[in-house]
PDB file of C-alpha atoms and ligand atoms in Angstrom:
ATOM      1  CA  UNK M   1      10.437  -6.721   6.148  1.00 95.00           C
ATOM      2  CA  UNK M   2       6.653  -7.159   7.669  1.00 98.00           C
ATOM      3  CA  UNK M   3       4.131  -6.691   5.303  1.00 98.00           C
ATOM      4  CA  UNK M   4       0.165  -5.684   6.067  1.00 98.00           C
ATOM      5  CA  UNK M   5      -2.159  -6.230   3.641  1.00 98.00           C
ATOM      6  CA  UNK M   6      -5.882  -4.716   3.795  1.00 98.00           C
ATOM      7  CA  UNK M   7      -8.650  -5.074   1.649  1.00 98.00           C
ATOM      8  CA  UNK M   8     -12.447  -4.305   1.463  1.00 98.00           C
ATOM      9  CA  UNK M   9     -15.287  -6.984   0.083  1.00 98.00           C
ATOM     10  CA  UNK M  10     -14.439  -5.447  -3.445  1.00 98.00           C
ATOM     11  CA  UNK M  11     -10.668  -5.702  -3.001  1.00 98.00           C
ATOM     12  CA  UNK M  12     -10.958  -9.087  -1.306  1.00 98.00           C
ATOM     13  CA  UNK M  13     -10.233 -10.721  -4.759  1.00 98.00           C
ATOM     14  CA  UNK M  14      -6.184  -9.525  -4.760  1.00 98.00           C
ATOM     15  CA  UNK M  15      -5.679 -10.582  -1.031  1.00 98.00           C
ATOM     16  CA  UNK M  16      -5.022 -14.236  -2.528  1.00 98.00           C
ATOM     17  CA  UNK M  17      -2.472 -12.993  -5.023  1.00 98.00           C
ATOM     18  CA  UNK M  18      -0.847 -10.071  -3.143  1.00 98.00           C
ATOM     19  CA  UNK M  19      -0.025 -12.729  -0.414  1.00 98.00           C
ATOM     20  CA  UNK M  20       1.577 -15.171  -2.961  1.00 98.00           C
ATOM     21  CA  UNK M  21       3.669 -12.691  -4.271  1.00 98.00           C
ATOM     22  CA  UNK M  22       5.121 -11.566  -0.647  1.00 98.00           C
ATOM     23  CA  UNK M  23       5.353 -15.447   0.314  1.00 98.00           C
ATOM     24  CA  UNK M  24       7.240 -15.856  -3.373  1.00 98.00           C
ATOM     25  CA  UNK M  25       9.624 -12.897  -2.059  1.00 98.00           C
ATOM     26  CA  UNK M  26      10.397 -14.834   1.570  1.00 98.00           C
ATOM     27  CA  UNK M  27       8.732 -11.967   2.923  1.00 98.00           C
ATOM     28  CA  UNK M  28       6.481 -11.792   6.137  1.00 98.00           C
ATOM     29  CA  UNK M  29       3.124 -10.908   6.109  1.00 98.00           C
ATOM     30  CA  UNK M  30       0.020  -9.119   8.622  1.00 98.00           C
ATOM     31  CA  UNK M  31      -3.469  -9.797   7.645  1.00 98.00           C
ATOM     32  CA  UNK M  32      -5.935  -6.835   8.697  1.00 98.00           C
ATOM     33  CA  UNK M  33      -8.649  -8.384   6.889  1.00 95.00           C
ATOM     34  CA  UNK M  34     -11.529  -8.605   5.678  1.00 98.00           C
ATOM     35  CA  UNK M  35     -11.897 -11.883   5.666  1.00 97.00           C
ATOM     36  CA  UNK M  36     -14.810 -12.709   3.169  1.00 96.00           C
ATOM     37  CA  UNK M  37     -16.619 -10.911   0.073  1.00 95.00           C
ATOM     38  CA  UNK M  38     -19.524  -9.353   2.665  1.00 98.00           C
ATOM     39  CA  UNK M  39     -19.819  -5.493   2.423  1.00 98.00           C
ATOM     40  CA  UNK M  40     -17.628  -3.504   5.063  1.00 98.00           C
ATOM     41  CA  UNK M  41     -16.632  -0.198   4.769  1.00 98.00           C
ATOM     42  CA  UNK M  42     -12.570   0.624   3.262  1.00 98.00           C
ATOM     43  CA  UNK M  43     -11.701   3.431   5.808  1.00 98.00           C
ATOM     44  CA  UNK M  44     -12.172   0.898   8.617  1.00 98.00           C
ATOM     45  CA  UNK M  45      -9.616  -0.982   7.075  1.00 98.00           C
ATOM     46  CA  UNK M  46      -6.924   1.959   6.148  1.00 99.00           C
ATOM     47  CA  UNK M  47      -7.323   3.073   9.628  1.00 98.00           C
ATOM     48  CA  UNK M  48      -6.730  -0.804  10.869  1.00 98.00           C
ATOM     49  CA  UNK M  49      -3.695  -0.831   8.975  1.00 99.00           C
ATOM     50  CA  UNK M  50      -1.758   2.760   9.399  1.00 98.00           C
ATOM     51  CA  UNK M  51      -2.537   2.178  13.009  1.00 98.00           C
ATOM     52  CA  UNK M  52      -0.351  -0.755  11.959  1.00 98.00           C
ATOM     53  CA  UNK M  53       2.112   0.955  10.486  1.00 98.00           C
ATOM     54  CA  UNK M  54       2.609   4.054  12.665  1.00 98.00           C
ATOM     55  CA  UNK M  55       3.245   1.204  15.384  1.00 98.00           C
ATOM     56  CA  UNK M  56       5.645  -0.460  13.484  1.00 98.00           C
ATOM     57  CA  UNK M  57       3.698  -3.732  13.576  1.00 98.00           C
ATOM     58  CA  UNK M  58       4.503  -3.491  10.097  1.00 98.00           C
ATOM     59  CA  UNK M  59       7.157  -1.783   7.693  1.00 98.00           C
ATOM     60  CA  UNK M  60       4.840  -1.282   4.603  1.00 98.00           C
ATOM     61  CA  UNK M  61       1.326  -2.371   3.129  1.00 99.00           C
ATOM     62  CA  UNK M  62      -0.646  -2.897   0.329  1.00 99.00           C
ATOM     63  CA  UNK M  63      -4.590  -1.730   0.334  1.00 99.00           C
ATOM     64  CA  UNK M  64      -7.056  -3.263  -1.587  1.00 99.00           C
ATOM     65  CA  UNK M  65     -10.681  -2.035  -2.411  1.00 98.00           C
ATOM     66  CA  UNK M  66     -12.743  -1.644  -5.338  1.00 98.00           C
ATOM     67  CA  UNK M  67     -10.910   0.755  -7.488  1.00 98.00           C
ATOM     68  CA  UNK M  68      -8.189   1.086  -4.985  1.00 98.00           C
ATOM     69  CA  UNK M  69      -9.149   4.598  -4.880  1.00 98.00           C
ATOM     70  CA  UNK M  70     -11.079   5.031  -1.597  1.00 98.00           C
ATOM     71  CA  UNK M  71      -8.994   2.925   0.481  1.00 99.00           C
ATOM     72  CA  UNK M  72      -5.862   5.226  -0.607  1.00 99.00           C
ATOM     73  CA  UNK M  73      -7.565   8.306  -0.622  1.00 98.00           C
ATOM     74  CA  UNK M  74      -8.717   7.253   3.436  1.00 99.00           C
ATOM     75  CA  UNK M  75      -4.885   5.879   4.570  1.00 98.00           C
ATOM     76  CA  UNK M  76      -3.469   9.692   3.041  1.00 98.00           C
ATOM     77  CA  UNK M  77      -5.248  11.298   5.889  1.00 98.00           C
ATOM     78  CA  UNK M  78      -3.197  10.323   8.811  1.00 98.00           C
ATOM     79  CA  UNK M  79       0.530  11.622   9.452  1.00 97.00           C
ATOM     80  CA  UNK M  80       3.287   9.902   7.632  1.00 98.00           C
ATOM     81  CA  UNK M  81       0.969   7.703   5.451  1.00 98.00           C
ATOM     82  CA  UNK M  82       2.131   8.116   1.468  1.00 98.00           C
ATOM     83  CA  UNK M  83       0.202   5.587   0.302  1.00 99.00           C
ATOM     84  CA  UNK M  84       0.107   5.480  -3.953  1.00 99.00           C
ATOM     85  CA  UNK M  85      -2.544   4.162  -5.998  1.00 99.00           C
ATOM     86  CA  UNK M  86      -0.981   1.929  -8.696  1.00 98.00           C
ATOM     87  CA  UNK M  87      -2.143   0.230 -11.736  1.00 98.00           C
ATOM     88  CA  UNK M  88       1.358  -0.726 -13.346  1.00 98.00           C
ATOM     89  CA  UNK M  89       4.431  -1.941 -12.324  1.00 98.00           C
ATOM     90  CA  UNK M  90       6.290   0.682 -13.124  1.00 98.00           C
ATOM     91  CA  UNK M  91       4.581   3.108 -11.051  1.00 98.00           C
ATOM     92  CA  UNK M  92       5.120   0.807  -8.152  1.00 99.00           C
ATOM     93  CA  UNK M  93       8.532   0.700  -8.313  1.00 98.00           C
ATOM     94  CA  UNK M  94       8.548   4.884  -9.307  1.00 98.00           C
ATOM     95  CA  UNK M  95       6.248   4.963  -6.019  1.00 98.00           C
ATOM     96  CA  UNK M  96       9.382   3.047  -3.846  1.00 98.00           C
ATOM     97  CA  UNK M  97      12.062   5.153  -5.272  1.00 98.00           C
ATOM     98  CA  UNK M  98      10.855   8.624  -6.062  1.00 98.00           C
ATOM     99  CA  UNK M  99       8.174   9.004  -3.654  1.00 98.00           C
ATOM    100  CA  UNK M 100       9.366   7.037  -0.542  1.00 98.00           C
ATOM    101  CA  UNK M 101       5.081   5.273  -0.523  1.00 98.00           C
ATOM    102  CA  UNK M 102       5.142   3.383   3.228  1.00 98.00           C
ATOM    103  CA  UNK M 103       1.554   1.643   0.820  1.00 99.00           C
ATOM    104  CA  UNK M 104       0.415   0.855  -1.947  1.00 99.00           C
ATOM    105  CA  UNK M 105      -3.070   0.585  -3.419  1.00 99.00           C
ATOM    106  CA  UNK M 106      -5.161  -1.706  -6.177  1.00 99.00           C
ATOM    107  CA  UNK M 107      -8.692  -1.970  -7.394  1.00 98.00           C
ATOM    108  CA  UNK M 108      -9.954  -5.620  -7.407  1.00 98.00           C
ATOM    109  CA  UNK M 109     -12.237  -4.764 -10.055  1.00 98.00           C
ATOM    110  CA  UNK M 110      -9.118  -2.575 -12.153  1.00 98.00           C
ATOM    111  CA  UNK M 111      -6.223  -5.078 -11.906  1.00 98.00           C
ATOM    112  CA  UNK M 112      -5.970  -8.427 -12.594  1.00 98.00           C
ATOM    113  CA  UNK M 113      -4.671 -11.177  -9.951  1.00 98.00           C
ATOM    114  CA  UNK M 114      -1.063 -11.402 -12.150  1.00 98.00           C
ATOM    115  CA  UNK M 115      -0.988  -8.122 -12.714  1.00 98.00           C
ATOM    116  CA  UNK M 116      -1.477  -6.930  -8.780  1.00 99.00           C
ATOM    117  CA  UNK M 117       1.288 -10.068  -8.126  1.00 98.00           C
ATOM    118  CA  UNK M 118       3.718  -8.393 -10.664  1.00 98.00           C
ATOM    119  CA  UNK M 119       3.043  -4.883  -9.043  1.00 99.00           C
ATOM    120  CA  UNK M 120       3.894  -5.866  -5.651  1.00 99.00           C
ATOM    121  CA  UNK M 121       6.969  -7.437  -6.465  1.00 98.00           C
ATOM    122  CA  UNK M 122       8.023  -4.139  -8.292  1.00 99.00           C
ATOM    123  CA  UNK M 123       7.157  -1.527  -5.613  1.00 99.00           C
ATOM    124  CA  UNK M 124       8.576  -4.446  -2.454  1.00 98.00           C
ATOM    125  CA  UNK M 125      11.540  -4.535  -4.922  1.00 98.00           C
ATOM    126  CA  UNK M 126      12.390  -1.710  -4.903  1.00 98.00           C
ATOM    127  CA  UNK M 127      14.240   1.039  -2.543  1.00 98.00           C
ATOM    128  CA  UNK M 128      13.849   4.422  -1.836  1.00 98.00           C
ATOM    129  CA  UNK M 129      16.211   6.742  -3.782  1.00 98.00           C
ATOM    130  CA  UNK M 130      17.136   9.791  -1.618  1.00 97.00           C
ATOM    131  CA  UNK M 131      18.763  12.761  -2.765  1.00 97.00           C
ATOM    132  CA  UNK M 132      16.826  15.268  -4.594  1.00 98.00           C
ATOM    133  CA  UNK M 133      13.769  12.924  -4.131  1.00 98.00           C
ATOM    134  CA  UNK M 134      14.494  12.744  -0.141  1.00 98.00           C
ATOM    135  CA  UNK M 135      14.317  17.120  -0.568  1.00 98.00           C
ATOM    136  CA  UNK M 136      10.968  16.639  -2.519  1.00 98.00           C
ATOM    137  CA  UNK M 137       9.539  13.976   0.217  1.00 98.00           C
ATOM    138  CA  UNK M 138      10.473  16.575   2.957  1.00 98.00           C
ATOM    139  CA  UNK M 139       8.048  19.294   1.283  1.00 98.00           C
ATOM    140  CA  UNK M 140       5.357  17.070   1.284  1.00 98.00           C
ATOM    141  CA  UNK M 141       6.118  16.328   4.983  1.00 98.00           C
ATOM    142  CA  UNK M 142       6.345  20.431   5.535  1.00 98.00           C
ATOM    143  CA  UNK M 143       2.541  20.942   3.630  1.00 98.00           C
ATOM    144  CA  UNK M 144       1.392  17.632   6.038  1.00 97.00           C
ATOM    145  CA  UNK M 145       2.717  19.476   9.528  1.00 97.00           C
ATOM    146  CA  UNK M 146       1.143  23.110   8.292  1.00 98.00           C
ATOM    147  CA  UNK M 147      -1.819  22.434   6.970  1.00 96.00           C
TER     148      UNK M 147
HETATM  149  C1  RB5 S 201     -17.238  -0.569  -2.547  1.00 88.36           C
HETATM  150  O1  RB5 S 201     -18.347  -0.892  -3.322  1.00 88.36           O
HETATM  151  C2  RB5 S 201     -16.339   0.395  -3.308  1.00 88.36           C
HETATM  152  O2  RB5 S 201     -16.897   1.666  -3.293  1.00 88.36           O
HETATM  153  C3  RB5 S 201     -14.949   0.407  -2.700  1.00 88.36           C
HETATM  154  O3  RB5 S 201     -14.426  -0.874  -2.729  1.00 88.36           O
HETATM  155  C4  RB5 S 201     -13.924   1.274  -3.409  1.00 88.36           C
HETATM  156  O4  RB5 S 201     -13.910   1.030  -4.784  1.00 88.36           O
HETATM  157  C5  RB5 S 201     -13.959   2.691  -3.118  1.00 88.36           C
HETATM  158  O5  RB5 S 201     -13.136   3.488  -3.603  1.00 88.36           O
END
């Protein structure tokens, strides 16, 4: 499993942690950047890394941005993107296996750098669970192609 990771100047904090945890997991990794704490602007990067995944450069992501709100709220715009902001490890996983999230997203200046390692490892953990959740995925797909 290829993993991208994105972040913004105030997400840039997590990058160093988020890729520990996927290296600590034998996983691969993508780096879309940024690449230093200068200002640059979080839909750039959420549309540098759905691109990403709609090509299948990558299998799944993790955003990063101030608040991890902005960054999540930009990658939910284009087709097939269920990207969930997360602040807990629970949620991550619940995001894997209810929800069927192709990202995740995390606030440098909300989570802490063991916290966002701990949350990564719980939603990369975990798998999709189907069934009545697969029916529930499926309307969310039917509101995306009619609206
Ligand atoms: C940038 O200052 C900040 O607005 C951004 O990182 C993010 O928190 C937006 O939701």
């Amino acid at each position: 499993m290829r993993i991208g990771i994105g972040a913004d100047h105030g997400g840039f904090i997590l990058k160093k942690p988020v890729i520990e945890a996927i290296e600590e997991m034998n996983l691969e990794y993508k780096d879309y950047g940024t690449y230093s704490e200068e200002s640059c602007d979080y839909p750039d990067i959420a549309l540098k890394v759905t691109s990403a995944l709609k090509d299948k450069e990558i299998d799944k992501a993790v955003l990063l941005c101030g608040t991890g709100i902005g960054i999540c709220i930009a990658a939910n715009k284009v087709k097939g993107i269920r990207c969930a902001h997360v602040t807990d490890a629970f949620s991550a996983q619940m995001s894997a296996e209810h929800n069927d999230a192709n990202i995740i997203s995390m606030g440098g200046r909300i989570t802490s750098p063991e916290d966002a390692k701990e949350i990564v490892k719980a939603y990369l953990s975990a798998q999709f669970a189907g069934g009545r959740h697969q029916r529930r995925v499926d309307k969310i797909k039917q509101i995306e192609n009619n609206n």
